[in-house]
Amino acid sequence: MRRIAQAVGVGLRRSIPMALAIAIGSLVLVDFFFDQPHINALGSFFVESVVILVAFAMILGLLNVLVVHFRRIWKRDDGWYYSIALVSIALVVVVAGIPGADSRVVTWVFDNVQFPLQAATFSLLAFFVATAAYRGLRLRSWESVAFVVTAVVVLIGQVPVGRYVSELLPQIKDWILNVPSTAGMRGIIIGVALGTIATGVRVLTGFDRPYSGEGDSTQ
Amino acid sequence: MEFLAAVFRDLGIGQQQALMFALLLPFFPLLLIMNRRIREKGRPQLRSIPGYDAVQEYLGRAAESGRRVHVSMGTGGIGASVTAESLAGLTVLEHIAAHALATGLEPVVTVSDPSLLPVAQDVVQKACVAQGYPEGHDPACVRFISSDKVAYAAGVGDILGHAQVAANVMVGSFGDEFLLMSEVGARKGLVQVGGATSPQILPFVYASTDQTLIGEEIFAAGAYLLGKTSHLASLATQDWLRTAVIFTIVVGIVVRSLA
Amino acid sequence: MMTCPHCGAANKPDSRFCGECGQPLGVPQGVTCPMCDTPNPPGVSVCTKCGAQLVPPGLSPTDMPLEAGEYGERAAAAEAQPEGAREPAGDSRELEETEAAIGAAEEMVPPWLKKLEGIPGEETPAELEEEDQRELSELPEWLEVPPDLEEMLAEASATASEEEVALAEIPSWLQALRPDQVEGDEEPTGAPGLAEITGLLKGIKGTLGIEPVVAIPRRAMPLPAATPSSASYEKAELFGTVVREAARPGVEVAPRRRVETLMASTVRWIIYLILFAGVAVPLLLGSTWSEANMPVTSATAAMYEAVEALPADSVVLISHDYDPGSAGEMVPQVEAVLHHLMERQARLINVSLTPEGSRLARQVVERVAEEHGYVPGEDYLSLGYVTGVEAAPRTIVEELRSAEWSGFVGTGQDPSLIVEFAGTPEYLRLWLEQVQGPYGLPMVAGVSATADPYARPYYRNEAQRQLLGLMTGLVGAAEYERHSGEAGLALASMDSQSVVHVAMVLLIMVGNVAYFGGRLRGKPS
Amino acid sequence: MSELLSVWLAAILTLIVYSYLLGDNPLYRLAQHVFVGSSVGYAVVVVLHSVLRPRLVEPLLQDAGANWPYLLPLLLCLLLLTKTRGTTAWLGNSAVAFLFGVGAALAIGGALLGSFLPQIQASWVSVSPSSAGGRVAAANNILLAVGTIGTLAYFYFTMGVRGSPGSGLVRFASTVGRWVILITFGAIFGNRVMAYVSLLIERVYFLLGDWLGLLG
């Protein structure tokens, strides 16, 4: 008797999430095909719920950050003092931001600390792209010749100096972008769409259940 | 025909929607048929994808050197339109977690979108239990870095540079921030596998990592790494529909040219 | 080299699937190396790839399948017990057994291993421990057996039966569609799956289904014995002596590596320096080569004319749809167009379909507005991020027609021009499909260089004139500035761009020369 | 005064970040940790004030009767919270399942609407010179079609493996595809570099102009 109850319990644990995923997912999917006000409203509501849920997950994310870094500080792991900086600025911003998102502290930190750091970190890309070009654009095989030559033509054809080298260069660049590059992008995008749809269909039919996490295995 | 069009109109289905529906519909029966065929006739032959062989190899190297593997599942989350890419990343994580834990080393998993955090923790936890660590994973093993993509890249850069990592596997939905991480990895001499779907970033993945999973290839992780039947069926479905798409394109071109 | 058991083709030693026929290579019969996961042919005792011991020396390799089978049976036996009963009674007994085994193993730890604890070095287990406290003992890894092996196997087979076999394949509601399925498949626990399990575990010797293998911990297979034999003790001693030995003179290796890393970082520094100089020097010199030589394409000129043709006080809707990645191209575009619009005394409504876009736009708009003496709320509005990407453009235009906006736009009026700044083509498509098409509003667009191939057809379409003007990337912004005669950031940076691009091409060439040079000298790069 | 402070602060932070190019150093690590910390904090604040408060808490507090559907996201949030505890984690699976269900649907819909259908439709080009608008355009269109089909064929997983029917054709097409993909990569690489470099130019412009005042 106990075993049956247990089995039913385990079964429910598994089938409820699955039923939820399939039912809700199908409703949202149907919303793409029908222009019915009721279905639209329902679909929008579910999407809205996801936005709220992800927003809430952000709070859990903050908790994870705090747990990871407090442990690091506690155990004096390598670089623990950096964790102090991380945790304290995060907490300062969160606490200052509780009254409102446009509190002075939050805006100040954003404008004077986060924005310059973000811009500077992102502009490292220019340096990294140069080292990647030096390292990665090598003529290892015949195909990579195509890669390197195209990259060089487009690089030069794009800037004003390209015209100086040859009037043809910008035209070749435009042709590459309009014909072979468009074809390649199109092929890649259609392929990705195929894979995306197949993956989505697997989830919506219950073949894939990435949500049936460790609740099952730690009984 | 007239009648059908009227019904569609009443239901609010436009021409575009009807076409979309027609494109979606074949996926369902084909997936079922392929799944059944694979179970009855055995798994199909797969072309080799060097990126997946490399994942296997780098796991071994990491285990030999006693250092850990960093796994990223992209900067997209679940619940948005990049769910499929994130799921592919999770599948890769599932494989890596199982193998890394079998050698007694937890992977370092970083997460950018908070929605991925509980799922990634689940995957690692499951692998822990399966590999005989019922007490579960170290909470520091799955880390949420930041939902800001650039900040995430900065955080991952710090981990790649300082956390005793031997290999770096990043598969999922990425934007320009990919290069910020992969170049730090390259600078530290890590072996790296990258996979992304956005054509805008793929050339940089290709130029900065040792092995690249291009576009659609990332969705094959379940078939190549885990050998799951449903994932193999999914690949077969994709291939059949790919043939259908090629056919459609050819027919469309012929019709357009003759018109 | 590895031979495919299916077609006989030769494969790379570490590949998992045959390059010829695609079948998995050497999964079931062979022994998987616990260290590097390489599948090895049956009968070998040392891993072909990393040289790790596959079978404890006390055992002959042929004992392997038998042992594995035995384990399978034991696991099955554990599984056969009712779930409730298995947990307390069965486990504690097994635990005792394994604990005894571990105890024995620990007793036999060679003395050198104990001594080793204090010695720093790469091979010391202490360093491993730092990474993971779960390191069970200081035994070499191939000697170590997880204490709860039986439990693990039982659990794994339970998972195999419950999850992989019964549920993983086909969801229960689909099961109904398949009449020839074994009954009771959906039952998550219990006896029906049992016969199958024993079958599956026995199957390790022969062919195996794909799914169950995944669930069985691989490294458990080749490690049937928990207590090290005397032979292995000897080997451990030998390993100890090797470890204790003074480091061999690695003099040739180590300094060369240092030289190499130094060289690598020097090369990097040079690259960085070239790049920085390429950007900074033209800026510092105030070079105006591009300013004088830049041609203006007709698409950009058309965009300029569209703005120029606006009567004073007309309302213009600007959408900032880009992210930090494309901001470098888009912000100069926005700046150039904003200057022009404000000169034409247009009243502006700024929106954004991305949160980042609204943030980035805010700074540019405020700066330019200040220069032109525009008053926020009166001369221009920043509505920020508009949610609901898919339907947002239509919502915005509908909203502007409502009475609420009659003060700014005029009752039931539409904006005179829509200016779309798109970092990725999707946003341009949304505006074209939802607003330009249905409402027939005039529209111009600035796009990033990568979005250009998508946007170009809309401009070229003479019949419909979907886009009145189009500018592309930073070059487009520079062209716009040149056409309007107001040099700004984009035009100023053109020379830097030219220099950097040429430098980048040279770097690629140098990189290839170094690569081929290295190859000629027989050194892999 | 405060503007001067901002400029100096931004300049110093930028220089610290660039110091990474010379070598990893403690200052850089500190800056990156500060960056990560402030971005997490900021994200939480944004989420609180632009999502959770106006879209969940306020509707429920103001008029729970009319806004009862918002109990669903609230319930899901609570379920997600159970994931943090090992013993109750299975409860949270429903919330995750909800995310995956909606996400899968959005992925399918987005792929169909955003790329699959429009890209297939866009690939229907005319290859006859009369309707394509000239011989050159027709030739380009032929190349476009061949390139697209080749790229698609490159991704075949289960077909075209040696020995299967039509494998020669698939292999040929996928070789074409491989070339097209690499040309595409080259083109995107060259095209994208400009955007990356312009980010650097903007920063250098800031350093030299706004900070040091060297630029006219």
PDB file of C-alpha atoms in Angstrom, chain A residues 27-187:
ATOM      1  CA  LEU A  27      -1.368  27.601 -25.636  1.00  0.00           C
ATOM      2  CA  VAL A  28       1.401  30.101 -26.223  1.00  0.00           C
ATOM      3  CA  LEU A  29       2.251  28.411 -29.511  1.00  0.00           C
ATOM      4  CA  VAL A  30      -1.354  28.478 -30.672  1.00  0.00           C
ATOM      5  CA  ASP A  31      -1.317  32.201 -29.992  1.00  0.00           C
ATOM      6  CA  PHE A  32       1.142  32.561 -32.870  1.00  0.00           C
ATOM      7  CA  PHE A  33      -1.331  31.145 -35.352  1.00  0.00           C
ATOM      8  CA  PHE A  34      -4.657  32.598 -34.313  1.00  0.00           C
ATOM      9  CA  ASP A  35      -5.587  36.214 -34.161  1.00  0.00           C
ATOM     10  CA  GLN A  36      -8.293  35.662 -31.570  1.00  0.00           C
ATOM     11  CA  PRO A  37      -8.518  38.231 -28.776  1.00  0.00           C
ATOM     12  CA  HIS A  38      -9.019  35.618 -26.039  1.00  0.00           C
ATOM     13  CA  ILE A  39      -6.108  33.475 -27.092  1.00  0.00           C
ATOM     14  CA  ASN A  40      -3.966  36.549 -27.560  1.00  0.00           C
ATOM     15  CA  ALA A  41      -4.773  37.742 -24.081  1.00  0.00           C
ATOM     16  CA  LEU A  42      -3.991  34.348 -22.595  1.00  0.00           C
ATOM     17  CA  GLY A  43      -0.740  34.056 -24.522  1.00  0.00           C
ATOM     18  CA  SER A  44       0.335  37.537 -23.498  1.00  0.00           C
ATOM     19  CA  PHE A  45      -0.497  36.769 -19.914  1.00  0.00           C
ATOM     20  CA  PHE A  46       1.704  33.681 -19.899  1.00  0.00           C
ATOM     21  CA  VAL A  47       4.557  35.598 -21.467  1.00  0.00           C
ATOM     22  CA  GLU A  48       4.034  38.294 -18.856  1.00  0.00           C
ATOM     23  CA  SER A  49       4.171  35.629 -16.141  1.00  0.00           C
ATOM     24  CA  VAL A  50       7.490  34.446 -17.513  1.00  0.00           C
ATOM     25  CA  VAL A  51       8.838  37.988 -17.360  1.00  0.00           C
ATOM     26  CA  ILE A  52       7.780  38.176 -13.711  1.00  0.00           C
ATOM     27  CA  LEU A  53       9.216  34.751 -12.969  1.00  0.00           C
ATOM     28  CA  VAL A  54      12.571  35.598 -14.547  1.00  0.00           C
ATOM     29  CA  ALA A  55      12.577  38.864 -12.630  1.00  0.00           C
ATOM     30  CA  PHE A  56      12.066  36.909  -9.464  1.00  0.00           C
ATOM     31  CA  ALA A  57      14.831  34.523 -10.458  1.00  0.00           C
ATOM     32  CA  MET A  58      17.071  37.573 -10.545  1.00  0.00           C
ATOM     33  CA  ILE A  59      16.570  37.858  -6.779  1.00  0.00           C
ATOM     34  CA  LEU A  60      17.650  34.233  -6.433  1.00  0.00           C
ATOM     35  CA  GLY A  61      20.619  35.125  -8.603  1.00  0.00           C
ATOM     36  CA  LEU A  62      21.564  37.850  -6.164  1.00  0.00           C
ATOM     37  CA  LEU A  63      21.327  35.321  -3.336  1.00  0.00           C
ATOM     38  CA  ASN A  64      23.611  32.976  -5.244  1.00  0.00           C
ATOM     39  CA  VAL A  65      26.129  35.780  -5.731  1.00  0.00           C
ATOM     40  CA  LEU A  66      26.029  36.567  -2.025  1.00  0.00           C
ATOM     41  CA  VAL A  67      26.381  32.908  -0.999  1.00  0.00           C
ATOM     42  CA  VAL A  68      29.282  32.256  -3.358  1.00  0.00           C
ATOM     43  CA  HIS A  69      31.193  35.363  -2.374  1.00  0.00           C
ATOM     44  CA  PHE A  70      30.511  35.216   1.352  1.00  0.00           C
ATOM     45  CA  ARG A  71      31.840  31.677   1.325  1.00  0.00           C
ATOM     46  CA  ARG A  72      34.874  32.864  -0.544  1.00  0.00           C
ATOM     47  CA  ILE A  73      35.444  35.576   2.020  1.00  0.00           C
ATOM     48  CA  TRP A  74      34.787  33.202   4.897  1.00  0.00           C
ATOM     49  CA  LYS A  75      37.183  30.550   3.632  1.00  0.00           C
ATOM     50  CA  ARG A  76      39.786  33.113   2.637  1.00  0.00           C
ATOM     51  CA  ASP A  77      39.918  31.613  -0.818  1.00  0.00           C
ATOM     52  CA  ASP A  78      42.222  33.032  -3.432  1.00  0.00           C
ATOM     53  CA  GLY A  79      41.192  36.595  -4.118  1.00  0.00           C
ATOM     54  CA  TRP A  80      38.674  36.834  -1.287  1.00  0.00           C
ATOM     55  CA  TYR A  81      39.286  40.535  -0.843  1.00  0.00           C
ATOM     56  CA  TYR A  82      37.927  41.174  -4.321  1.00  0.00           C
ATOM     57  CA  SER A  83      34.760  39.462  -3.199  1.00  0.00           C
ATOM     58  CA  ILE A  84      34.381  42.020  -0.447  1.00  0.00           C
ATOM     59  CA  ALA A  85      34.397  44.775  -3.056  1.00  0.00           C
ATOM     60  CA  LEU A  86      31.905  42.916  -5.208  1.00  0.00           C
ATOM     61  CA  VAL A  87      29.481  42.119  -2.418  1.00  0.00           C
ATOM     62  CA  SER A  88      29.640  45.528  -0.810  1.00  0.00           C
ATOM     63  CA  ILE A  89      28.984  47.494  -3.980  1.00  0.00           C
ATOM     64  CA  ALA A  90      26.164  45.139  -4.932  1.00  0.00           C
ATOM     65  CA  LEU A  91      24.561  45.559  -1.515  1.00  0.00           C
ATOM     66  CA  VAL A  92      25.030  49.325  -1.533  1.00  0.00           C
ATOM     67  CA  VAL A  93      23.295  49.601  -4.895  1.00  0.00           C
ATOM     68  CA  VAL A  94      20.464  47.260  -3.908  1.00  0.00           C
ATOM     69  CA  VAL A  95      19.822  48.954  -0.561  1.00  0.00           C
ATOM     70  CA  ALA A  96      20.032  52.425  -2.074  1.00  0.00           C
ATOM     71  CA  GLY A  97      17.718  51.328  -4.848  1.00  0.00           C
ATOM     72  CA  ILE A  98      14.957  49.969  -2.644  1.00  0.00           C
ATOM     73  CA  PRO A  99      13.147  53.339  -2.378  1.00  0.00           C
ATOM     74  CA  GLY A 100      13.278  53.852  -6.133  1.00  0.00           C
ATOM     75  CA  ALA A 101      15.344  53.038  -9.183  1.00  0.00           C
ATOM     76  CA  ASP A 102      16.270  56.681  -9.718  1.00  0.00           C
ATOM     77  CA  SER A 103      17.721  57.227  -6.276  1.00  0.00           C
ATOM     78  CA  ARG A 104      20.818  59.406  -6.374  1.00  0.00           C
ATOM     79  CA  VAL A 105      23.248  56.739  -5.247  1.00  0.00           C
ATOM     80  CA  VAL A 106      22.069  54.271  -7.874  1.00  0.00           C
ATOM     81  CA  THR A 107      22.221  56.792 -10.700  1.00  0.00           C
ATOM     82  CA  TRP A 108      25.615  58.005  -9.571  1.00  0.00           C
ATOM     83  CA  VAL A 109      27.080  54.510  -9.399  1.00  0.00           C
ATOM     84  CA  PHE A 110      25.589  53.677 -12.744  1.00  0.00           C
ATOM     85  CA  ASP A 111      26.792  56.790 -14.537  1.00  0.00           C
ATOM     86  CA  ASN A 112      30.205  57.044 -12.948  1.00  0.00           C
ATOM     87  CA  VAL A 113      31.228  53.484 -12.201  1.00  0.00           C
ATOM     88  CA  GLN A 114      29.277  50.970 -14.190  1.00  0.00           C
ATOM     89  CA  PHE A 115      28.946  52.806 -17.471  1.00  0.00           C
ATOM     90  CA  PRO A 116      32.638  53.676 -17.896  1.00  0.00           C
ATOM     91  CA  LEU A 117      33.648  50.176 -16.847  1.00  0.00           C
ATOM     92  CA  GLN A 118      31.226  48.649 -19.303  1.00  0.00           C
ATOM     93  CA  ALA A 119      32.339  50.892 -22.146  1.00  0.00           C
ATOM     94  CA  ALA A 120      36.009  50.282 -21.402  1.00  0.00           C
ATOM     95  CA  THR A 121      35.596  46.520 -21.038  1.00  0.00           C
ATOM     96  CA  PHE A 122      33.648  46.358 -24.251  1.00  0.00           C
ATOM     97  CA  SER A 123      36.210  48.376 -26.126  1.00  0.00           C
ATOM     98  CA  LEU A 124      38.781  45.711 -25.235  1.00  0.00           C
ATOM     99  CA  LEU A 125      37.050  43.860 -28.071  1.00  0.00           C
ATOM    100  CA  ALA A 126      39.041  45.915 -30.565  1.00  0.00           C
ATOM    101  CA  PHE A 127      42.297  44.656 -29.074  1.00  0.00           C
ATOM    102  CA  PHE A 128      41.034  41.127 -28.801  1.00  0.00           C
ATOM    103  CA  VAL A 129      39.815  41.086 -32.364  1.00  0.00           C
ATOM    104  CA  ALA A 130      43.302  42.095 -33.446  1.00  0.00           C
ATOM    105  CA  THR A 131      44.956  39.238 -31.537  1.00  0.00           C
ATOM    106  CA  ALA A 132      42.291  36.856 -32.796  1.00  0.00           C
ATOM    107  CA  ALA A 133      43.022  38.031 -36.339  1.00  0.00           C
ATOM    108  CA  TYR A 134      46.727  37.489 -35.822  1.00  0.00           C
ATOM    109  CA  ARG A 135      46.242  34.034 -34.331  1.00  0.00           C
ATOM    110  CA  GLY A 136      43.088  32.760 -35.970  1.00  0.00           C
ATOM    111  CA  LEU A 137      43.256  33.941 -39.558  1.00  0.00           C
ATOM    112  CA  ARG A 138      45.903  31.570 -40.778  1.00  0.00           C
ATOM    113  CA  LEU A 139      45.986  29.714 -44.050  1.00  0.00           C
ATOM    114  CA  ARG A 140      45.763  26.257 -42.567  1.00  0.00           C
ATOM    115  CA  SER A 141      43.722  24.747 -45.363  1.00  0.00           C
ATOM    116  CA  TRP A 142      42.266  25.712 -48.706  1.00  0.00           C
ATOM    117  CA  GLU A 143      38.979  26.645 -47.119  1.00  0.00           C
ATOM    118  CA  SER A 144      40.655  28.967 -44.677  1.00  0.00           C
ATOM    119  CA  VAL A 145      42.110  30.810 -47.661  1.00  0.00           C
ATOM    120  CA  ALA A 146      38.519  31.754 -48.515  1.00  0.00           C
ATOM    121  CA  PHE A 147      37.990  32.961 -44.961  1.00  0.00           C
ATOM    122  CA  VAL A 148      41.150  35.053 -44.822  1.00  0.00           C
ATOM    123  CA  VAL A 149      40.901  36.546 -48.304  1.00  0.00           C
ATOM    124  CA  THR A 150      37.268  37.556 -47.831  1.00  0.00           C
ATOM    125  CA  ALA A 151      38.034  39.072 -44.465  1.00  0.00           C
ATOM    126  CA  VAL A 152      40.889  41.117 -45.913  1.00  0.00           C
ATOM    127  CA  VAL A 153      38.861  42.346 -48.895  1.00  0.00           C
ATOM    128  CA  VAL A 154      35.951  43.402 -46.705  1.00  0.00           C
ATOM    129  CA  LEU A 155      38.234  44.986 -44.107  1.00  0.00           C
ATOM    130  CA  ILE A 156      39.899  47.199 -46.683  1.00  0.00           C
ATOM    131  CA  GLY A 157      36.896  47.701 -48.912  1.00  0.00           C
ATOM    132  CA  GLN A 158      34.946  49.131 -46.028  1.00  0.00           C
ATOM    133  CA  VAL A 159      37.078  52.121 -45.138  1.00  0.00           C
ATOM    134  CA  PRO A 160      37.738  55.181 -47.312  1.00  0.00           C
ATOM    135  CA  VAL A 161      41.299  54.061 -47.898  1.00  0.00           C
ATOM    136  CA  GLY A 162      39.943  51.077 -49.805  1.00  0.00           C
ATOM    137  CA  ARG A 163      38.934  53.261 -52.700  1.00  0.00           C
ATOM    138  CA  TYR A 164      42.430  54.561 -52.785  1.00  0.00           C
ATOM    139  CA  VAL A 165      43.805  51.061 -53.250  1.00  0.00           C
ATOM    140  CA  SER A 166      41.416  50.235 -56.048  1.00  0.00           C
ATOM    141  CA  GLU A 167      38.066  51.513 -57.200  1.00  0.00           C
ATOM    142  CA  LEU A 168      36.991  47.914 -57.551  1.00  0.00           C
ATOM    143  CA  LEU A 169      37.551  46.985 -53.927  1.00  0.00           C
ATOM    144  CA  PRO A 170      34.384  48.546 -52.465  1.00  0.00           C
ATOM    145  CA  GLN A 171      32.391  46.975 -55.276  1.00  0.00           C
ATOM    146  CA  ILE A 172      33.826  43.537 -54.599  1.00  0.00           C
ATOM    147  CA  LYS A 173      33.087  44.040 -50.926  1.00  0.00           C
ATOM    148  CA  ASP A 174      29.473  44.905 -51.703  1.00  0.00           C
ATOM    149  CA  TRP A 175      29.169  41.909 -53.970  1.00  0.00           C
ATOM    150  CA  ILE A 176      30.564  39.583 -51.298  1.00  0.00           C
ATOM    151  CA  LEU A 177      28.141  40.959 -48.742  1.00  0.00           C
ATOM    152  CA  ASN A 178      25.180  40.802 -51.087  1.00  0.00           C
ATOM    153  CA  VAL A 179      25.693  37.423 -52.698  1.00  0.00           C
ATOM    154  CA  PRO A 180      27.836  34.739 -51.034  1.00  0.00           C
ATOM    155  CA  SER A 181      27.585  36.160 -47.529  1.00  0.00           C
ATOM    156  CA  THR A 182      23.816  36.516 -47.784  1.00  0.00           C
ATOM    157  CA  ALA A 183      23.590  32.949 -49.053  1.00  0.00           C
ATOM    158  CA  GLY A 184      25.699  31.623 -46.198  1.00  0.00           C
ATOM    159  CA  MET A 185      23.820  33.573 -43.557  1.00  0.00           C
ATOM    160  CA  ARG A 186      20.534  32.398 -44.995  1.00  0.00           C
ATOM    161  CA  GLY A 187      21.651  28.776 -44.905  1.00  0.00           C
TER     162      GLY A 187
END
